C-alpha cells in the first residue's frame, strides 16, 4: 500500500496535469486501505480475509462547470488520461454557480497536529487468530450460550491525501483494531442471538478478549424468553450502544446540503430550544486517537472543536463549499468525500455530555417502561421528523428490568424526542458518536 507522502505526490501531479489540460481549478484526493481479519467459529478457523485498495479521484472546474472522475491506475499515463477525460467531461456539464474550491484563507495551514492515529503495532495473522479464538471462547463460556456465530479480530490501516490547485496539500494515515463475537443462547424455537464488538485506533485501547466475549454471551442469554407489553405511551430508555443513533439523526438533519434542499425537519427551527437547556452536544475532530479524528475536511478546510448544541439550541448548520455558498454561510470544516463525486458533509467525533444521575437512578421512578437494546427497520423520515422503528430490549417495572421483550415498535417525532431527552452519567468515549444512557418519556410503544 502506498504511504501518505507518495499519495500526496500523486494528488499534486494529477492537479497539475488537470491545469495543463485546461482546468481553471482542480483538486485530487487519494485513499489507500489495507485490512486483515480472522474469524473463528466453534473453535475452528472459519475465514481469513485480506484486502488492499488504492484509488485517486480528480475534480476539475472549467468556469462554473465541473466534473469528477476516479481511478485505481496510478501510472503516469493513466493519470494523464484521467485528467484529460475529466476536463472534457467538465466542458459538457451544466453550470453550477455554487460549486468551487474552498478559498485559500479557509484552508488548513501549518504543521499537522499530532492526533496519534496510527498504531505502529502490526498484528501478525497468528495473533489475530488467537485473539478471535479467545474472544469466541469467552463468549461460549457464559452459562446459557448454546452455539456461536463466531469471534473475529481485525486490523486495518488507511491513508488519505488531498491536494488543490490553490495551494493546499496534506496527507495523514491511521489504523484500526477490532474485536467482536456473536453467539446464540437457548435451544430450538427459543434461541436468541446477540453480539459485542469494539474498535480502537490502538490495540492497547481495546478491552480484553474476555471482556468482549463475556459481554456478547451475557447479552444473548439476557434476551431469552422474550415477551411483549401492552401498547401505550411509556418512558423509553436507550442503551448507549444504540442511543448514539438519535444524535446521528440530528447530525443528518443539520447538514447544510439538506437545509439547502429543504429536506430537513429542522428547517426554520434554528433558534428553537430543541433540547433541555442543560444539554450540550460537542464535536472534537482533533481528539487524540479518536475513531473519526481528522485535521482537515474533504475540501482542505481546517477542522476545529465546537459545540453543536449549546444551552439546548443549535449553534449552526454543518457546511461544505457548495452548501455554504448557497445559504450564505461560512465554512465549518465538515466536507466529506470519497474518491469520486462531489463532497457531502459529515461530523467527526461527537458526544452528548453526561448527566448527573446513574442509569439506575434514571430509571428508578419508572413504574412501567421500556429499555431498548436493539433497533431495526428504516422508519425515520428526515423531512418530517417522524420516527418509528422496531425494537428489542427489556421491560422496566418499578425501576427494575422485568424480562426481555421483542417484536415491538417505538414511535414519536424527533423534535419531541430531542426536547424530552434526559442523559445519565455513564458516558464512555470510544465510538464515533458517544452518548450515555438516554431516557425519553411519552413515546408510543406498539406491543400486544
Coordinates of C-alpha atoms in Angstrom, one line a residue, residues 192-406:
X192 CA -31.7 -15.7 20.8
X193 CA -28.6 -14.1 19.3
X194 CA -26.6 -11.1 20.4
X195 CA -23.1 -9.7 19.9
X196 CA -20.4 -7.4 21.3
X197 CA -17.7 -5.5 19.4
X198 CA -15.2 -2.8 20.0
X199 CA -12.9 -0.8 17.7
X200 CA -9.9 1.4 18.5
X201 CA -7.1 3.1 16.8
X202 CA -4.5 1.3 19.0
X203 CA -4.6 -2.3 20.1
X204 CA -3.8 -1.2 23.7
X205 CA -7.0 0.7 23.9
X206 CA -9.2 -2.3 23.2
X207 CA -10.8 -4.2 26.1
X208 CA -9.5 -7.8 26.6
X209 CA -10.9 -10.7 24.5
X210 CA -12.5 -12.0 27.7
X211 CA -14.4 -8.7 28.3
X212 CA -15.8 -8.6 24.7
X213 CA -16.7 -12.3 24.6
X214 CA -18.4 -12.3 28.0
X215 CA -20.4 -9.3 27.1
X216 CA -21.6 -11.0 23.9
X217 CA -22.6 -14.1 25.9
X218 CA -24.4 -12.1 28.7
X219 CA -26.4 -10.1 26.1
X220 CA -27.5 -13.2 24.3
X221 CA -28.6 -15.0 27.4
X222 CA -30.4 -12.0 28.8
X223 CA -32.6 -12.0 25.7
X224 CA -34.1 -15.5 26.3
X225 CA -37.8 -16.0 26.6
X226 CA -38.9 -12.5 25.3
X227 CA -42.4 -11.4 25.7
X228 CA -44.3 -8.3 24.7
X229 CA -46.0 -5.4 26.5
X230 CA -49.3 -3.6 26.1
X231 CA -49.4 -0.8 23.6
X232 CA -49.4 2.7 25.0
X233 CA -47.2 5.7 25.9
X234 CA -44.2 4.9 28.1
X235 CA -40.9 6.2 29.2
X236 CA -38.3 4.7 26.9
X237 CA -34.6 4.3 27.9
X238 CA -32.0 3.8 25.2
X239 CA -28.9 1.7 25.9
X240 CA -25.7 3.7 25.0
X241 CA -24.9 1.1 22.3
X242 CA -27.9 2.3 20.2
X243 CA -28.6 5.7 21.7
X244 CA -26.0 7.4 19.5
X245 CA -28.3 6.8 16.6
X246 CA -30.6 9.5 17.9
X247 CA -27.7 12.0 17.7
X248 CA -26.9 10.6 14.3
X249 CA -30.3 11.7 13.1
X250 CA -29.7 15.2 14.5
X251 CA -26.4 15.3 12.6
X252 CA -28.1 14.3 9.4
X253 CA -30.8 16.9 9.9
X254 CA -28.3 19.8 10.4
X255 CA -26.3 19.2 7.3
X256 CA -26.4 22.3 5.1
X257 CA -27.0 20.4 1.9
X258 CA -30.2 19.0 3.4
X259 CA -31.1 22.6 4.5
X260 CA -30.4 23.9 1.0
X261 CA -32.7 21.2 -0.5
X262 CA -35.3 22.0 2.2
X263 CA -35.3 18.3 3.1
X264 CA -34.9 18.5 6.9
X265 CA -37.5 18.7 9.6
X266 CA -35.3 21.3 11.4
X267 CA -35.6 23.9 8.7
X268 CA -36.8 27.2 10.3
X269 CA -36.1 25.9 13.8
X270 CA -32.5 27.2 14.1
X271 CA -33.4 29.4 17.1
X272 CA -35.7 27.0 18.9
X273 CA -34.8 25.3 22.2
X274 CA -34.6 21.8 20.7
X275 CA -33.2 20.2 23.8
X276 CA -33.4 20.9 27.5
X277 CA -31.1 23.9 28.3
X278 CA -28.7 21.6 30.2
X279 CA -27.9 19.6 27.1
X280 CA -24.6 20.1 25.3
X281 CA -23.5 18.1 22.2
X282 CA -19.9 18.6 21.3
X283 CA -17.7 17.7 18.3
X284 CA -14.0 17.1 18.7
X285 CA -12.3 16.4 15.4
X286 CA -8.8 16.8 16.9
X287 CA -9.3 14.3 19.7
X288 CA -6.2 12.1 20.0
X289 CA -6.8 8.5 18.9
X290 CA -10.5 9.4 18.1
X291 CA -12.1 7.0 15.6
X292 CA -13.1 9.9 13.4
X293 CA -10.4 12.4 14.1
X294 CA -9.1 14.4 11.2
X295 CA -7.0 17.6 10.9
X296 CA -8.8 18.9 7.8
X297 CA -12.0 18.0 5.9
X298 CA -12.6 16.7 2.4
X299 CA -12.1 20.2 0.9
X300 CA -8.9 21.1 2.9
X301 CA -10.7 23.3 5.4
X302 CA -9.3 23.1 9.0
X303 CA -11.3 21.1 11.5
X304 CA -11.9 22.7 14.9
X305 CA -13.7 21.6 18.0
X306 CA -17.2 23.1 18.5
X307 CA -20.5 22.8 20.3
X308 CA -23.2 21.5 18.0
X309 CA -25.9 22.1 20.7
X310 CA -25.3 24.6 23.4
X311 CA -27.9 25.6 26.0
X312 CA -30.3 23.3 24.2
X313 CA -30.0 25.2 20.9
X314 CA -28.3 24.5 17.7
X315 CA -25.2 26.6 17.0
X316 CA -25.5 26.3 13.2
X317 CA -25.5 24.1 10.2
X318 CA -22.7 21.8 9.0
X319 CA -21.4 23.1 5.7
X320 CA -19.3 22.3 2.7
X321 CA -18.3 24.8 0.0
X322 CA -21.4 24.4 -2.2
X323 CA -24.0 24.5 0.6
X324 CA -22.2 27.3 2.4
X325 CA -22.3 29.4 -0.8
X326 CA -25.9 28.5 -1.5
X327 CA -27.0 29.5 2.0
X328 CA -24.6 32.4 2.5
X329 CA -22.8 30.8 5.4
X330 CA -19.2 30.3 6.5
X331 CA -17.3 27.0 6.2
X332 CA -17.4 24.7 9.2
X333 CA -14.9 22.0 8.2
X334 CA -17.5 19.3 7.6
X335 CA -17.0 18.5 3.9
X336 CA -16.7 14.7 3.3
X337 CA -15.9 12.9 0.2
X338 CA -15.0 9.6 -1.4
X339 CA -12.5 9.4 -4.2
X340 CA -15.3 10.2 -6.7
X341 CA -18.3 12.5 -6.8
X342 CA -19.0 15.8 -5.1
X343 CA -18.4 16.4 -1.4
X344 CA -21.2 15.9 1.1
X345 CA -21.0 16.7 4.8
X346 CA -20.2 14.6 7.9
X347 CA -19.2 15.2 11.5
X348 CA -16.2 13.7 13.3
X349 CA -16.1 12.6 16.9
X350 CA -19.3 13.7 18.6
X351 CA -20.6 13.2 22.1
X352 CA -23.5 14.3 24.3
X353 CA -22.3 15.3 27.7
X354 CA -23.2 13.1 30.7
X355 CA -26.0 13.9 33.0
X356 CA -25.8 13.9 36.8
X357 CA -27.6 10.6 37.7
X358 CA -26.7 7.0 37.3
X359 CA -28.7 4.8 34.9
X360 CA -30.3 3.1 37.9
X361 CA -31.4 6.5 39.2
X362 CA -32.6 7.5 35.8
X363 CA -35.0 4.5 35.7
X364 CA -35.9 4.4 39.4
X365 CA -39.2 6.2 39.1
X366 CA -40.4 4.3 36.0
X367 CA -43.4 2.2 37.1
X368 CA -43.8 0.7 33.6
X369 CA -41.5 1.4 30.7
X370 CA -39.0 0.0 28.1
X371 CA -35.3 -0.3 28.0
X372 CA -34.2 -0.5 24.3
X373 CA -31.1 -2.5 23.4
X374 CA -31.7 -3.0 19.7
X375 CA -33.4 -1.2 16.8
X376 CA -34.3 -2.4 13.3
X377 CA -36.1 -1.0 10.3
X378 CA -35.7 2.3 8.5
X379 CA -38.7 4.1 9.7
X380 CA -37.1 7.6 10.2
X381 CA -38.3 10.4 7.9
X382 CA -35.8 13.2 8.0
X383 CA -38.1 15.5 6.1
X384 CA -41.0 15.3 8.5
X385 CA -39.1 14.1 11.6
X386 CA -41.5 11.1 12.1
X387 CA -39.8 8.2 13.9
X388 CA -40.9 4.6 14.0
X389 CA -38.7 1.6 14.5
X390 CA -38.8 -2.0 15.6
X391 CA -37.2 -2.6 18.9
X392 CA -36.0 -5.2 21.3
X393 CA -34.9 -4.8 24.9
X394 CA -36.3 -5.2 28.4
X395 CA -39.5 -4.1 30.1
X396 CA -39.0 -1.9 33.1
X397 CA -41.3 -2.4 36.1
X398 CA -40.8 -0.3 39.2
X399 CA -37.4 0.8 38.2
X400 CA -36.1 -2.7 37.5
X401 CA -35.7 -4.9 34.5
X402 CA -38.7 -7.3 34.3
X403 CA -37.9 -9.6 31.4
X404 CA -36.9 -9.4 27.8
X405 CA -39.3 -8.0 25.1
X406 CA -39.2 -8.2 21.3

